[in-house]
Amino acid sequence: MHETFTDLGSVDAPSGVLVLGMAGWIDFWRELDEPLPERARAAASAGGGHLREELCEAVAVPAADDRPLRVRASTSPSPFDEEPTIATLEIALGLPWPEAADRSAPIRLGDLPVDRCGMAIGDAVGLHAWTGMEDEPADGLADLFYWGLYEDDAHARFGGERIAQYGVDGPHGWLDLPLAEAAARAAELSAWRDRLHGRGLMVSIDKHTDYHRFRRAGWHHPLHVGAIEVGGCRVLGIEWDQGDHSVRHHGGRDADQVYPVTLEADDAGEMAMRWTIPPYPFDEEDEEAQQVGF
């Protein structure tokens, strides 16, 4: 069946090495004996390969260092809500297909699980600067959200705007607060909740790390894709709908929920990296369960 692709944007790879990796673990590569840029460079020099240590996983490939690299995707309906989800992710690498290689035969590089925290596509050296959930924001800012049973009561007292996310009205809160101010407001909300209600209100501070910035950049994209700059390079982040992830990809590597990454020749005879996530295999048991409401 012919695939229809949608452009997701572009990335650049000035080091000549491109990485597709699990966004929730990008910053942990720095804690290992050999950092991501060195591992990725070695894999790319061999034509590309899979990187894995502990919970960190990525695929690294050679790429053109002098032009934007187009990223696009085909989609399939989610079994969770029937909304489009990524079925094939394709990244144009801007390099000619090796003359000695068979263009009709994809080159298998390995496989990757779908990280519930999302995936990152970017330059190997640039991603070395990636700030994760526990890091401090370079701009000193944060976003503050609150939601739950007593959200309306809290809004009447403390204010805050509805922050739309993923096509729906999101939680109340404030964007782009100085970190100290966000912490002070969160403390006020929590103290009010504990004094009057005890529970029923969730309060969250999201510091402007790269992890949060890419998720925020994808709030209004139908496939939850957002572009940010990391280490002076343009990076794309892809967040998965949590309901869809729990249905299609829950368990990840431990449950053998992994999907092949290949090198293939595109129509112009250049190299492209493809990550293929098969559509959810509906069967008779699935259909019967849906009919009875399971």
Coordinates of C-alpha atoms in Angstrom, one line a residue:
M1 CA 0.0 0.0 0.0
H2 CA 1.3 3.4 -0.9
E3 CA 2.2 5.6 2.1
T4 CA 1.2 9.3 2.3
F5 CA 3.8 11.3 4.1
T6 CA 3.4 14.6 6.0
D7 CA 6.3 17.0 6.5
L8 CA 7.2 17.4 10.2
G9 CA 9.9 20.0 9.7
S10 CA 13.7 19.8 9.4
V11 CA 16.8 19.3 11.6
D12 CA 20.4 20.0 11.0
A13 CA 23.6 18.0 11.8
P14 CA 26.7 20.2 11.5
S15 CA 28.8 17.5 13.1
G16 CA 27.8 15.1 10.2
V17 CA 26.2 12.7 12.6
L18 CA 22.4 12.5 13.2
V19 CA 20.8 10.8 16.2
L20 CA 17.3 9.4 16.8
G21 CA 17.0 8.7 20.5
M22 CA 14.7 8.3 23.5
A23 CA 14.1 11.9 24.8
G24 CA 13.6 10.8 28.4
W25 CA 17.2 9.6 28.5
I26 CA 19.2 11.9 26.3
D27 CA 20.8 13.7 29.2
F28 CA 21.8 10.4 30.9
W29 CA 24.4 9.7 28.1
R30 CA 26.6 12.3 29.8
E31 CA 26.8 10.2 32.9
L32 CA 28.2 7.2 31.1
D33 CA 31.9 6.5 30.5
E34 CA 31.6 7.4 26.8
P35 CA 29.3 10.3 25.9
L36 CA 26.8 10.3 23.1
P37 CA 28.8 12.3 20.5
E38 CA 31.7 9.8 20.7
R39 CA 29.5 6.7 20.5
A40 CA 27.4 8.2 17.7
R41 CA 30.5 9.2 15.7
A42 CA 31.9 5.7 15.9
A43 CA 28.6 4.2 14.8
A44 CA 28.2 6.7 11.9
S45 CA 31.7 6.0 10.7
A46 CA 30.7 2.4 10.3
G47 CA 27.6 3.4 8.2
G48 CA 25.2 3.7 11.2
G49 CA 24.2 1.7 14.1
H50 CA 22.2 1.1 17.3
L51 CA 23.5 2.5 20.6
R52 CA 22.4 1.1 23.9
E53 CA 23.6 1.2 27.5
E54 CA 21.4 0.7 30.6
L55 CA 18.1 2.5 29.7
C56 CA 19.6 4.8 27.1
E57 CA 19.0 3.9 23.5
A58 CA 19.5 5.7 20.2
V59 CA 20.4 5.1 16.5
A60 CA 23.2 7.2 14.9
V61 CA 23.8 7.6 11.2
P62 CA 26.0 9.8 8.9
A63 CA 24.3 12.9 7.5
A64 CA 25.0 15.9 5.4
D65 CA 26.5 18.7 7.5
D66 CA 25.7 21.6 5.2
R67 CA 21.9 21.6 4.8
P68 CA 18.6 21.2 6.6
L69 CA 17.5 17.5 6.7
R70 CA 13.8 17.0 6.1
V71 CA 11.8 14.9 8.5
R72 CA 8.4 13.5 7.5
A73 CA 6.0 10.8 8.7
S74 CA 3.2 8.5 7.5
T75 CA 0.4 7.8 10.0
S76 CA -2.1 5.1 11.0
P77 CA -5.2 5.4 13.2
S78 CA -4.6 4.9 16.9
P79 CA -6.5 2.0 18.5
F80 CA -6.9 4.3 21.6
D81 CA -8.9 7.2 20.0
E82 CA -8.6 6.6 16.2
E83 CA -6.5 9.8 15.9
P84 CA -3.5 9.7 13.5
T85 CA -0.3 8.4 15.0
I86 CA 3.1 8.0 13.5
A87 CA 3.5 4.7 11.5
T88 CA 6.7 5.5 9.6
L89 CA 9.3 8.2 10.5
E90 CA 11.6 9.2 7.7
I91 CA 14.6 11.4 7.9
A92 CA 16.4 12.5 4.7
L93 CA 20.2 12.3 5.3
G94 CA 21.4 14.3 2.3
L95 CA 24.1 11.8 1.3
P96 CA 24.3 9.6 -1.8
W97 CA 23.4 5.9 -1.4
P98 CA 26.6 3.8 -1.3
E99 CA 27.5 2.6 -4.8
A100 CA 28.3 -0.9 -3.6
A101 CA 25.0 -1.3 -1.7
D102 CA 21.8 -2.8 -3.2
R103 CA 19.2 0.0 -3.4
S104 CA 16.3 -2.5 -3.2
A105 CA 17.5 -3.9 0.1
P106 CA 17.1 -1.8 3.3
I107 CA 20.0 -1.9 5.7
R108 CA 18.9 -2.9 9.2
L109 CA 20.5 -0.7 11.9
G110 CA 18.7 -2.1 14.9
D111 CA 15.4 -1.3 16.6
L112 CA 14.1 1.2 19.1
P113 CA 11.2 1.3 21.7
V114 CA 8.8 4.2 21.7
D115 CA 9.8 6.3 24.8
R116 CA 6.7 7.4 26.7
C117 CA 8.6 10.7 27.2
G118 CA 9.0 11.2 23.5
M119 CA 11.8 10.9 20.9
A120 CA 14.5 13.4 19.9
I121 CA 16.0 13.9 16.4
G122 CA 19.1 16.0 16.2
D123 CA 22.9 16.5 15.8
A124 CA 24.9 14.2 18.0
V125 CA 27.1 17.0 19.3
G126 CA 24.2 19.4 19.8
L127 CA 22.3 16.8 21.8
H128 CA 25.1 16.5 24.3
A129 CA 23.9 19.9 25.7
W130 CA 20.3 18.5 26.1
T131 CA 18.8 19.4 29.5
G132 CA 16.4 16.8 31.0
M133 CA 13.6 16.8 33.5
E134 CA 15.9 17.3 36.6
D135 CA 18.2 20.0 35.0
E136 CA 18.0 23.7 35.5
P137 CA 16.5 26.0 32.8
A138 CA 19.0 28.1 30.9
D139 CA 16.5 31.0 30.9
G140 CA 15.6 30.8 34.5
L141 CA 11.9 30.4 33.7
A142 CA 9.2 27.8 34.3
D143 CA 5.6 27.1 33.6
L144 CA 3.1 26.4 36.5
F145 CA 0.0 24.4 36.1
Y146 CA -2.8 23.3 38.4
W147 CA -5.8 21.0 37.9
G148 CA -8.2 18.7 39.7
L149 CA -11.4 18.5 41.7
Y150 CA -11.0 22.0 43.3
E151 CA -9.5 23.7 40.2
D152 CA -12.4 26.1 39.9
D153 CA -12.1 27.1 43.5
A154 CA -8.4 27.7 43.1
H155 CA -8.9 29.7 40.0
A156 CA -11.4 32.0 41.8
R157 CA -8.8 32.7 44.4
F158 CA -5.5 32.6 42.5
G159 CA -6.4 33.3 38.9
G160 CA -4.4 31.9 36.0
E161 CA -5.3 31.2 32.4
R162 CA -6.6 28.1 30.6
I163 CA -3.6 26.8 28.7
A164 CA -4.7 24.9 25.6
Q165 CA -2.8 21.7 24.9
Y166 CA -3.2 19.1 22.2
G167 CA -6.4 20.6 20.8
V168 CA -8.3 20.8 24.1
D169 CA -8.5 23.2 27.0
G170 CA -5.7 22.3 29.3
P171 CA -5.1 23.1 32.9
H172 CA -5.1 26.5 34.5
G173 CA -1.7 28.1 35.1
W174 CA 0.9 30.6 34.1
L175 CA 3.6 30.4 31.4
D176 CA 7.1 31.9 31.5
L177 CA 7.4 32.7 35.2
P178 CA 10.7 33.4 36.9
L179 CA 11.5 30.1 38.6
A180 CA 11.4 31.6 42.1
E181 CA 8.0 33.1 41.4
A182 CA 6.7 29.8 40.1
A183 CA 7.9 28.0 43.2
A184 CA 6.3 30.7 45.5
R185 CA 2.9 30.4 43.7
A186 CA 3.0 26.6 43.8
A187 CA 3.7 26.8 47.5
E188 CA 0.6 29.1 48.0
L189 CA -1.6 26.8 46.0
S190 CA -0.4 23.7 47.9
A191 CA -0.8 25.4 51.3
W192 CA -4.4 26.5 50.4
R193 CA -5.2 23.0 49.2
D194 CA -3.8 21.3 52.3
R195 CA -5.5 23.8 54.6
L196 CA -9.0 23.6 53.1
H197 CA -9.3 20.4 51.1
G198 CA -6.4 18.1 51.9
R199 CA -6.4 16.7 48.4
G200 CA -8.1 17.2 45.1
L201 CA -5.7 19.7 43.4
M202 CA -2.5 18.8 41.5
V203 CA 0.2 21.4 41.2
S204 CA 3.1 21.1 38.7
I205 CA 6.2 23.3 38.0
D206 CA 7.7 22.6 34.6
K207 CA 11.1 24.2 34.3
H208 CA 12.2 25.4 30.8
T209 CA 14.5 22.5 30.2
D210 CA 14.9 21.1 26.7
Y211 CA 12.7 18.2 27.7
H212 CA 9.8 20.6 28.6
R213 CA 10.5 23.0 25.7
F214 CA 10.1 20.4 23.0
R215 CA 6.9 19.1 24.6
R216 CA 5.5 22.7 24.8
A217 CA 6.5 23.3 21.2
G218 CA 4.4 20.4 20.1
W219 CA 1.2 21.4 22.0
H220 CA -0.5 22.6 18.9
H221 CA 0.8 20.0 16.4
P222 CA -1.5 17.1 15.5
L223 CA 1.3 14.6 15.9
H224 CA 2.8 16.4 19.0
V225 CA 6.0 17.4 17.1
G226 CA 7.9 20.5 18.2
A227 CA 11.2 22.1 17.0
I228 CA 13.7 23.7 19.4
E229 CA 17.3 24.7 19.4
V230 CA 19.7 22.6 21.4
G231 CA 23.5 23.2 21.4
G232 CA 23.1 25.6 18.5
C233 CA 21.4 23.0 16.4
R234 CA 17.7 22.6 15.3
V235 CA 16.2 19.6 17.0
L236 CA 12.8 17.9 16.5
G237 CA 11.0 16.3 19.4
I238 CA 8.1 13.9 19.1
E239 CA 5.8 13.3 22.1
W240 CA 3.4 10.3 22.1
D241 CA -0.2 10.6 23.3
Q242 CA -0.1 8.8 26.6
G243 CA -3.3 6.8 26.0
D244 CA -2.0 5.7 22.6
H245 CA 1.3 4.8 24.1
S246 CA -0.2 2.6 26.8
V247 CA -2.2 0.7 24.2
R248 CA 0.4 0.3 21.4
H249 CA 3.8 0.5 23.1
H250 CA 3.5 -0.2 26.8
G251 CA 6.3 -2.2 28.2
G252 CA 8.9 -1.0 25.6
R253 CA 12.1 -3.0 25.4
D254 CA 11.3 -5.3 28.3
A255 CA 8.1 -6.4 26.6
D256 CA 9.8 -6.7 23.2
Q257 CA 7.8 -3.7 21.9
V258 CA 10.6 -2.4 19.6
Y259 CA 10.5 -1.3 16.0
P260 CA 13.1 -1.6 13.2
V261 CA 15.3 1.3 12.1
T262 CA 16.7 1.0 8.6
L263 CA 18.7 2.9 6.0
E264 CA 16.9 3.0 2.6
A265 CA 17.4 4.8 -0.7
D266 CA 14.9 7.5 -1.5
D267 CA 13.5 8.4 -4.9
A268 CA 16.5 10.7 -5.6
G269 CA 19.0 7.9 -4.8
E270 CA 20.0 9.4 -1.5
M271 CA 20.1 7.9 2.0
A272 CA 17.1 8.1 4.3
M273 CA 16.7 6.7 7.8
R274 CA 13.3 5.0 8.5
W275 CA 11.8 4.0 11.7
T276 CA 8.8 1.7 11.0
I277 CA 6.0 1.3 13.6
P278 CA 3.5 -1.2 12.3
P279 CA -0.2 -0.4 12.7
Y280 CA -1.9 -1.9 15.7
P281 CA -2.8 -5.5 14.8
F282 CA -6.5 -5.6 15.5
D283 CA -7.8 -9.1 15.6
E284 CA -11.1 -10.8 16.3
E285 CA -10.6 -10.8 20.1
D286 CA -9.9 -7.0 20.0
E287 CA -13.1 -6.4 18.0
E288 CA -15.2 -8.6 20.3
A289 CA -13.8 -6.8 23.4
Q290 CA -14.6 -3.4 21.9
Q291 CA -18.2 -4.5 21.1
V292 CA -18.8 -5.5 24.8
G293 CA -17.0 -2.4 26.1
F294 CA -13.7 -3.7 27.3

